[in-house]
């Protein structure tokens, strides 16, 4: 409760007494902070004896009038909510997979004073070795041929070219995912683009938690267009385009 008390104290300094009275029948900022703390408590997944994974992206939905009142506080409210949630996570040994984002959104179905919280776990995705993993910068592309395979992960599209790329949490991976359920070198997407449509397969590299394709556990599998690959807490989706057409 120490983090919550500090949050309340900072909130009192941020909101004048006159402004605070306008919140009597509306959504209270402290109510939102308590609901966010409950959301991570209820969503925590055990990683080890001392660590638990929790969501890092939150959507707080409320009536338009409530949203307008809260927006009068400006970015300070969001900053305080994120700070409170980080303090709570530290106290409970929770682990976030990426930056914490809290979005306040309108919902016409909710009446004044009522709100709900939705959350999701979204890992950071990066390609530290190159902007286009798997491509040899010394190897020219085939005439008229563009990358005709890509993998979608957390809103990003990563082009796939031969020979492929290594997925992992470590800095040596071609596609780096900051997911504690992902091993440093977790799996490899192998690409053969000699044909009209590239052939893509995935191979487990001896990871701790393994992987699944379309809900089935596997260690090695050829992939079809639309295949969903689950690694740790992250889902990747393969997209194949015949002849390089998009």
mmCIF file of C-alpha atoms in Angstrom:
data_model
loop_
_atom_site.group_PDB
_atom_site.id
_atom_site.type_symbol
_atom_site.label_atom_id
_atom_site.label_comp_id
_atom_site.label_asym_id
_atom_site.label_seq_id
_atom_site.Cartn_x
_atom_site.Cartn_y
_atom_site.Cartn_z
ATOM 1 C CA UNK A 1 0.000 0.000 0.000
ATOM 2 C CA UNK A 2 3.050 2.312 0.276
ATOM 3 C CA UNK A 3 3.063 2.924 -3.466
ATOM 4 C CA UNK A 4 -0.660 3.703 -3.456
ATOM 5 C CA UNK A 5 -0.240 6.168 -0.570
ATOM 6 C CA UNK A 6 2.537 7.969 -2.406
ATOM 7 C CA UNK A 7 0.381 8.102 -5.506
ATOM 8 C CA UNK A 8 -2.502 9.649 -3.538
ATOM 9 C CA UNK A 9 -0.190 12.243 -2.004
ATOM 10 C CA UNK A 10 1.185 13.269 -5.395
ATOM 11 C CA UNK A 11 -2.338 13.380 -6.812
ATOM 12 C CA UNK A 12 -3.488 15.748 -4.081
ATOM 13 C CA UNK A 13 -0.651 18.105 -4.976
ATOM 14 C CA UNK A 14 -1.504 17.886 -8.661
ATOM 15 C CA UNK A 15 -5.252 18.625 -8.341
ATOM 16 C CA UNK A 16 -6.575 21.749 -6.680
ATOM 17 C CA UNK A 17 -9.393 21.436 -4.133
ATOM 18 C CA UNK A 18 -11.884 23.124 -6.437
ATOM 19 C CA UNK A 19 -11.047 20.794 -9.318
ATOM 20 C CA UNK A 20 -11.134 17.718 -7.107
ATOM 21 C CA UNK A 21 -14.755 18.421 -6.179
ATOM 22 C CA UNK A 22 -15.787 17.952 -9.818
ATOM 23 C CA UNK A 23 -14.801 14.292 -9.480
ATOM 24 C CA UNK A 24 -17.242 13.429 -6.707
ATOM 25 C CA UNK A 25 -19.685 11.550 -8.961
ATOM 26 C CA UNK A 26 -17.189 10.740 -11.710
ATOM 27 C CA UNK A 27 -14.345 8.294 -12.209
ATOM 28 C CA UNK A 28 -11.691 8.967 -9.564
ATOM 29 C CA UNK A 29 -7.992 8.808 -10.538
ATOM 30 C CA UNK A 30 -7.271 6.820 -7.377
ATOM 31 C CA UNK A 31 -9.945 4.292 -8.425
ATOM 32 C CA UNK A 32 -8.141 3.856 -11.745
ATOM 33 C CA UNK A 33 -4.806 3.304 -10.003
ATOM 34 C CA UNK A 34 -6.334 0.668 -7.715
ATOM 35 C CA UNK A 35 -7.979 -1.076 -10.677
ATOM 36 C CA UNK A 36 -4.663 -1.143 -12.575
ATOM 37 C CA UNK A 37 -2.926 -2.708 -9.567
ATOM 38 C CA UNK A 38 -5.673 -5.353 -9.322
ATOM 39 C CA UNK A 39 -5.397 -6.033 -13.046
ATOM 40 C CA UNK A 40 -1.702 -6.886 -12.842
ATOM 41 C CA UNK A 41 -2.257 -8.909 -9.658
ATOM 42 C CA UNK A 42 -4.968 -10.981 -11.353
ATOM 43 C CA UNK A 43 -3.002 -11.399 -14.603
ATOM 44 C CA UNK A 44 0.392 -12.333 -13.147
ATOM 45 C CA UNK A 45 1.996 -15.462 -14.628
ATOM 46 C CA UNK A 46 4.684 -17.319 -12.699
ATOM 47 C CA UNK A 47 8.116 -17.243 -14.346
ATOM 48 C CA UNK A 48 10.126 -18.470 -11.387
ATOM 49 C CA UNK A 49 9.916 -18.550 -7.616
ATOM 50 C CA UNK A 50 10.806 -14.858 -7.436
ATOM 51 C CA UNK A 51 9.442 -13.430 -10.683
ATOM 52 C CA UNK A 52 6.004 -13.104 -12.271
ATOM 53 C CA UNK A 53 5.120 -11.748 -15.695
ATOM 54 C CA UNK A 54 2.407 -9.067 -15.907
ATOM 55 C CA UNK A 55 0.778 -7.050 -18.728
ATOM 56 C CA UNK A 56 2.419 -3.798 -19.797
ATOM 57 C CA UNK A 57 -0.287 -2.210 -21.964
ATOM 58 C CA UNK A 58 -3.579 -1.041 -20.477
ATOM 59 C CA UNK A 59 -6.785 0.414 -21.897
ATOM 60 C CA UNK A 60 -9.010 2.233 -19.400
ATOM 61 C CA UNK A 61 -12.480 2.723 -20.920
ATOM 62 C CA UNK A 62 -15.002 5.211 -19.510
ATOM 63 C CA UNK A 63 -17.819 7.601 -20.406
ATOM 64 C CA UNK A 64 -16.955 10.577 -22.605
ATOM 65 C CA UNK A 65 -17.675 13.046 -19.797
ATOM 66 C CA UNK A 66 -15.331 11.276 -17.396
ATOM 67 C CA UNK A 67 -12.619 11.161 -20.041
ATOM 68 C CA UNK A 68 -12.924 14.901 -20.699
ATOM 69 C CA UNK A 69 -12.575 15.689 -16.979
ATOM 70 C CA UNK A 70 -9.509 13.497 -16.608
ATOM 71 C CA UNK A 71 -7.900 14.942 -19.724
ATOM 72 C CA UNK A 72 -7.949 18.349 -18.035
ATOM 73 C CA UNK A 73 -5.168 17.015 -15.827
ATOM 74 C CA UNK A 74 -2.948 16.701 -18.883
ATOM 75 C CA UNK A 75 -0.046 14.229 -19.231
ATOM 76 C CA UNK A 76 0.734 14.426 -15.503
ATOM 77 C CA UNK A 77 -2.032 11.939 -14.672
ATOM 78 C CA UNK A 78 -0.721 9.318 -17.100
ATOM 79 C CA UNK A 79 2.803 9.829 -15.772
ATOM 80 C CA UNK A 80 1.627 9.298 -12.191
ATOM 81 C CA UNK A 81 -0.395 6.188 -13.099
ATOM 82 C CA UNK A 82 2.596 4.618 -14.864
ATOM 83 C CA UNK A 83 4.893 5.524 -11.961
ATOM 84 C CA UNK A 84 2.461 3.998 -9.452
ATOM 85 C CA UNK A 85 2.199 0.810 -11.486
ATOM 86 C CA UNK A 86 5.970 0.478 -11.744
ATOM 87 C CA UNK A 87 6.313 0.950 -7.976
ATOM 88 C CA UNK A 88 3.675 -1.734 -7.402
ATOM 89 C CA UNK A 89 5.436 -4.110 -9.814
ATOM 90 C CA UNK A 90 8.779 -3.613 -8.077
ATOM 91 C CA UNK A 91 7.250 -4.313 -4.667
ATOM 92 C CA UNK A 92 5.604 -7.520 -5.935
ATOM 93 C CA UNK A 93 8.578 -8.765 -8.057
ATOM 94 C CA UNK A 94 6.558 -8.405 -11.260
ATOM 95 C CA UNK A 95 8.262 -8.287 -14.658
ATOM 96 C CA UNK A 96 7.116 -6.191 -17.641
ATOM 97 C CA UNK A 97 8.098 -7.301 -21.154
ATOM 98 C CA UNK A 98 8.332 -3.740 -22.439
ATOM 99 C CA UNK A 99 7.405 -0.112 -21.727
ATOM 100 C CA UNK A 100 4.225 0.472 -19.725
ATOM 101 C CA UNK A 101 1.474 2.260 -21.669
ATOM 102 C CA UNK A 102 -1.853 3.372 -20.220
ATOM 103 C CA UNK A 103 -4.476 4.705 -22.637
ATOM 104 C CA UNK A 104 -7.679 6.409 -21.435
ATOM 105 C CA UNK A 105 -10.421 5.774 -23.987
ATOM 106 C CA UNK A 106 -14.118 6.678 -24.370
ATOM 107 C CA UNK A 107 -16.851 4.013 -24.335
ATOM 108 C CA UNK A 108 -20.426 5.145 -25.088
ATOM 109 C CA UNK A 109 -21.840 2.088 -23.303
ATOM 110 C CA UNK A 110 -20.455 3.170 -19.915
ATOM 111 C CA UNK A 111 -22.254 5.653 -17.659
ATOM 112 C CA UNK A 112 -20.618 8.392 -15.584
ATOM 113 C CA UNK A 113 -18.535 7.015 -12.762
ATOM 114 C CA UNK A 114 -18.084 3.579 -14.323
ATOM 115 C CA UNK A 115 -15.002 2.298 -16.131
ATOM 116 C CA UNK A 116 -13.236 -0.938 -17.053
ATOM 117 C CA UNK A 117 -9.638 -1.966 -17.628
ATOM 118 C CA UNK A 118 -8.327 -4.192 -20.409
ATOM 119 C CA UNK A 119 -4.711 -5.290 -20.522
ATOM 120 C CA UNK A 120 -2.269 -7.150 -22.741
ATOM 121 C CA UNK A 121 1.343 -8.249 -22.687
ATOM 122 C CA UNK A 122 3.309 -6.776 -25.574
ATOM 123 C CA UNK A 123 7.029 -7.464 -25.920
ATOM 124 C CA UNK A 124 9.484 -5.088 -27.492
ATOM 125 C CA UNK A 125 10.705 -6.242 -30.888
ATOM 126 C CA UNK A 126 13.966 -5.143 -32.493
ATOM 127 C CA UNK A 127 16.341 -6.215 -35.231
ATOM 128 C CA UNK A 128 19.763 -5.191 -33.859
ATOM 129 C CA UNK A 129 21.872 -6.675 -36.634
ATOM 130 C CA UNK A 130 20.158 -5.037 -39.597
ATOM 131 C CA UNK A 131 16.915 -3.442 -40.634
ATOM 132 C CA UNK A 132 16.261 -6.449 -42.817
ATOM 133 C CA UNK A 133 17.245 -9.683 -41.029
ATOM 134 C CA UNK A 134 18.703 -12.528 -43.056
ATOM 135 C CA UNK A 135 19.743 -10.392 -46.048
ATOM 136 C CA UNK A 136 23.398 -10.436 -47.031
ATOM 137 C CA UNK A 137 24.199 -6.835 -48.002
ATOM 138 C CA UNK A 138 26.856 -8.142 -50.440
ATOM 139 C CA UNK A 139 24.348 -10.405 -52.208
ATOM 140 C CA UNK A 140 22.275 -8.625 -54.866
ATOM 141 C CA UNK A 141 18.569 -9.371 -55.098
ATOM 142 C CA UNK A 142 17.320 -11.464 -57.985
ATOM 143 C CA UNK A 143 16.053 -9.346 -60.931
ATOM 144 C CA UNK A 144 12.488 -8.241 -60.261
ATOM 145 C CA UNK A 145 12.439 -10.133 -56.947
ATOM 146 C CA UNK A 146 11.543 -8.500 -53.640
ATOM 147 C CA UNK A 147 11.117 -10.067 -50.237
ATOM 148 C CA UNK A 148 8.013 -12.245 -50.565
ATOM 149 C CA UNK A 149 7.887 -13.493 -47.008
ATOM 150 C CA UNK A 150 7.531 -11.635 -43.749
ATOM 151 C CA UNK A 151 6.706 -12.274 -40.126
ATOM 152 C CA UNK A 152 4.314 -10.079 -38.144
ATOM 153 C CA UNK A 153 4.948 -9.603 -34.437
ATOM 154 C CA UNK A 154 3.383 -7.020 -32.116
ATOM 155 C CA UNK A 155 2.379 -4.747 -34.956
ATOM 156 C CA UNK A 156 5.698 -4.918 -36.805
ATOM 157 C CA UNK A 157 6.383 -6.622 -40.125
ATOM 158 C CA UNK A 158 9.867 -8.097 -40.513
ATOM 159 C CA UNK A 159 10.960 -9.116 -44.033
ATOM 160 C CA UNK A 160 12.294 -12.663 -44.363
ATOM 161 C CA UNK A 161 15.038 -13.467 -46.850
ATOM 162 C CA UNK A 162 17.376 -16.436 -47.259
ATOM 163 C CA UNK A 163 18.916 -17.959 -45.274
ATOM 164 C CA UNK A 164 16.558 -16.761 -42.517
ATOM 165 C CA UNK A 165 16.941 -15.383 -39.020
ATOM 166 C CA UNK A 166 17.406 -16.384 -35.387
ATOM 167 C CA UNK A 167 14.733 -15.364 -32.880
ATOM 168 C CA UNK A 168 15.697 -14.840 -29.263
ATOM 169 C CA UNK A 169 15.977 -12.589 -26.248
ATOM 170 C CA UNK A 170 19.743 -12.159 -26.430
ATOM 171 C CA UNK A 171 21.640 -9.443 -28.261
ATOM 172 C CA UNK A 172 23.033 -12.025 -30.707
ATOM 173 C CA UNK A 173 19.556 -12.783 -32.133
ATOM 174 C CA UNK A 174 18.542 -11.351 -35.529
ATOM 175 C CA UNK A 175 15.006 -10.779 -34.256
ATOM 176 C CA UNK A 176 15.155 -9.796 -30.599
ATOM 177 C CA UNK A 177 12.049 -10.126 -28.400
ATOM 178 C CA UNK A 178 12.162 -8.857 -24.811
ATOM 179 C CA UNK A 179 9.954 -11.640 -23.507
ATOM 180 C CA UNK A 180 11.187 -13.481 -20.387
ATOM 181 C CA UNK A 181 9.643 -16.667 -21.784
ATOM 182 C CA UNK A 182 11.957 -16.485 -24.804
ATOM 183 C CA UNK A 183 15.454 -18.001 -24.601
ATOM 184 C CA UNK A 184 18.530 -16.040 -25.668
ATOM 185 C CA UNK A 185 18.607 -18.071 -28.902
ATOM 186 C CA UNK A 186 15.160 -19.613 -29.030
ATOM 187 C CA UNK A 187 14.354 -20.632 -32.607
ATOM 188 C CA UNK A 188 15.384 -20.130 -36.211
ATOM 189 C CA UNK A 189 13.172 -19.249 -39.164
ATOM 190 C CA UNK A 190 14.831 -20.832 -42.225
ATOM 191 C CA UNK A 191 14.057 -19.431 -45.663
ATOM 192 C CA UNK A 192 14.575 -20.945 -49.116
ATOM 193 C CA UNK A 193 13.544 -18.355 -51.708
ATOM 194 C CA UNK A 194 14.719 -20.204 -54.814
ATOM 195 C CA UNK A 195 11.171 -20.920 -55.998
ATOM 196 C CA UNK A 196 8.220 -18.774 -57.044
ATOM 197 C CA UNK A 197 6.959 -18.844 -53.462
ATOM 198 C CA UNK A 198 9.543 -19.043 -50.664
ATOM 199 C CA UNK A 199 9.675 -22.060 -48.383
ATOM 200 C CA UNK A 200 9.863 -21.213 -44.691
ATOM 201 C CA UNK A 201 10.390 -23.549 -41.751
ATOM 202 C CA UNK A 202 11.005 -23.068 -38.049
ATOM 203 C CA UNK A 203 13.442 -25.014 -35.863
ATOM 204 C CA UNK A 204 13.699 -24.938 -32.078
ATOM 205 C CA UNK A 205 17.284 -24.196 -31.013
ATOM 206 C CA UNK A 206 17.067 -26.054 -27.705
ATOM 207 C CA UNK A 207 14.987 -23.392 -25.969
ATOM 208 C CA UNK A 208 13.812 -23.728 -22.385
ATOM 209 C CA UNK A 209 10.089 -23.267 -23.054
ATOM 210 C CA UNK A 210 9.797 -24.645 -26.594
ATOM 211 C CA UNK A 211 7.459 -23.357 -29.277
ATOM 212 C CA UNK A 212 4.147 -24.160 -30.942
ATOM 213 C CA UNK A 213 2.717 -23.730 -34.434
ATOM 214 C CA UNK A 214 -1.031 -23.185 -34.763
ATOM 215 C CA UNK A 215 -1.472 -24.379 -31.194
ATOM 216 C CA UNK A 216 0.596 -27.596 -31.586
ATOM 217 C CA UNK A 217 3.900 -28.121 -29.812
ATOM 218 C CA UNK A 218 6.737 -28.816 -32.214
ATOM 219 C CA UNK A 219 10.512 -28.717 -32.535
ATOM 220 C CA UNK A 220 10.679 -28.383 -36.326
ATOM 221 C CA UNK A 221 8.011 -27.706 -38.925
ATOM 222 C CA UNK A 222 7.462 -26.371 -42.457
ATOM 223 C CA UNK A 223 5.201 -23.333 -42.340
ATOM 224 C CA UNK A 224 2.288 -22.292 -44.531
ATOM 225 C CA UNK A 225 0.967 -18.785 -45.128
ATOM 226 C CA UNK A 226 -0.839 -17.525 -42.030
ATOM 227 C CA UNK A 227 0.908 -19.911 -39.618
ATOM 228 C CA UNK A 228 0.873 -18.686 -36.027
ATOM 229 C CA UNK A 229 4.063 -19.323 -34.071
ATOM 230 C CA UNK A 230 3.924 -19.047 -30.289
ATOM 231 C CA UNK A 231 7.235 -18.406 -28.529
ATOM 232 C CA UNK A 232 7.110 -17.591 -24.839
ATOM 233 C CA UNK A 233 4.257 -15.112 -24.444
ATOM 234 C CA UNK A 234 4.622 -13.747 -27.972
ATOM 235 C CA UNK A 235 2.782 -14.732 -31.157
ATOM 236 C CA UNK A 236 4.320 -14.346 -34.618
ATOM 237 C CA UNK A 237 2.356 -14.749 -37.855
ATOM 238 C CA UNK A 238 3.931 -15.768 -41.177
ATOM 239 C CA UNK A 239 2.928 -14.070 -44.428
ATOM 240 C CA UNK A 240 3.912 -15.535 -47.811
ATOM 241 C CA UNK A 241 3.414 -13.739 -51.120
ATOM 242 C CA UNK A 242 3.818 -15.634 -54.412
ATOM 243 C CA UNK A 243 6.349 -14.082 -56.724
ATOM 244 C CA UNK A 244 7.017 -11.205 -54.372
ATOM 245 C CA UNK A 245 3.531 -9.737 -54.877
ATOM 246 C CA UNK A 246 2.176 -7.798 -51.917
#
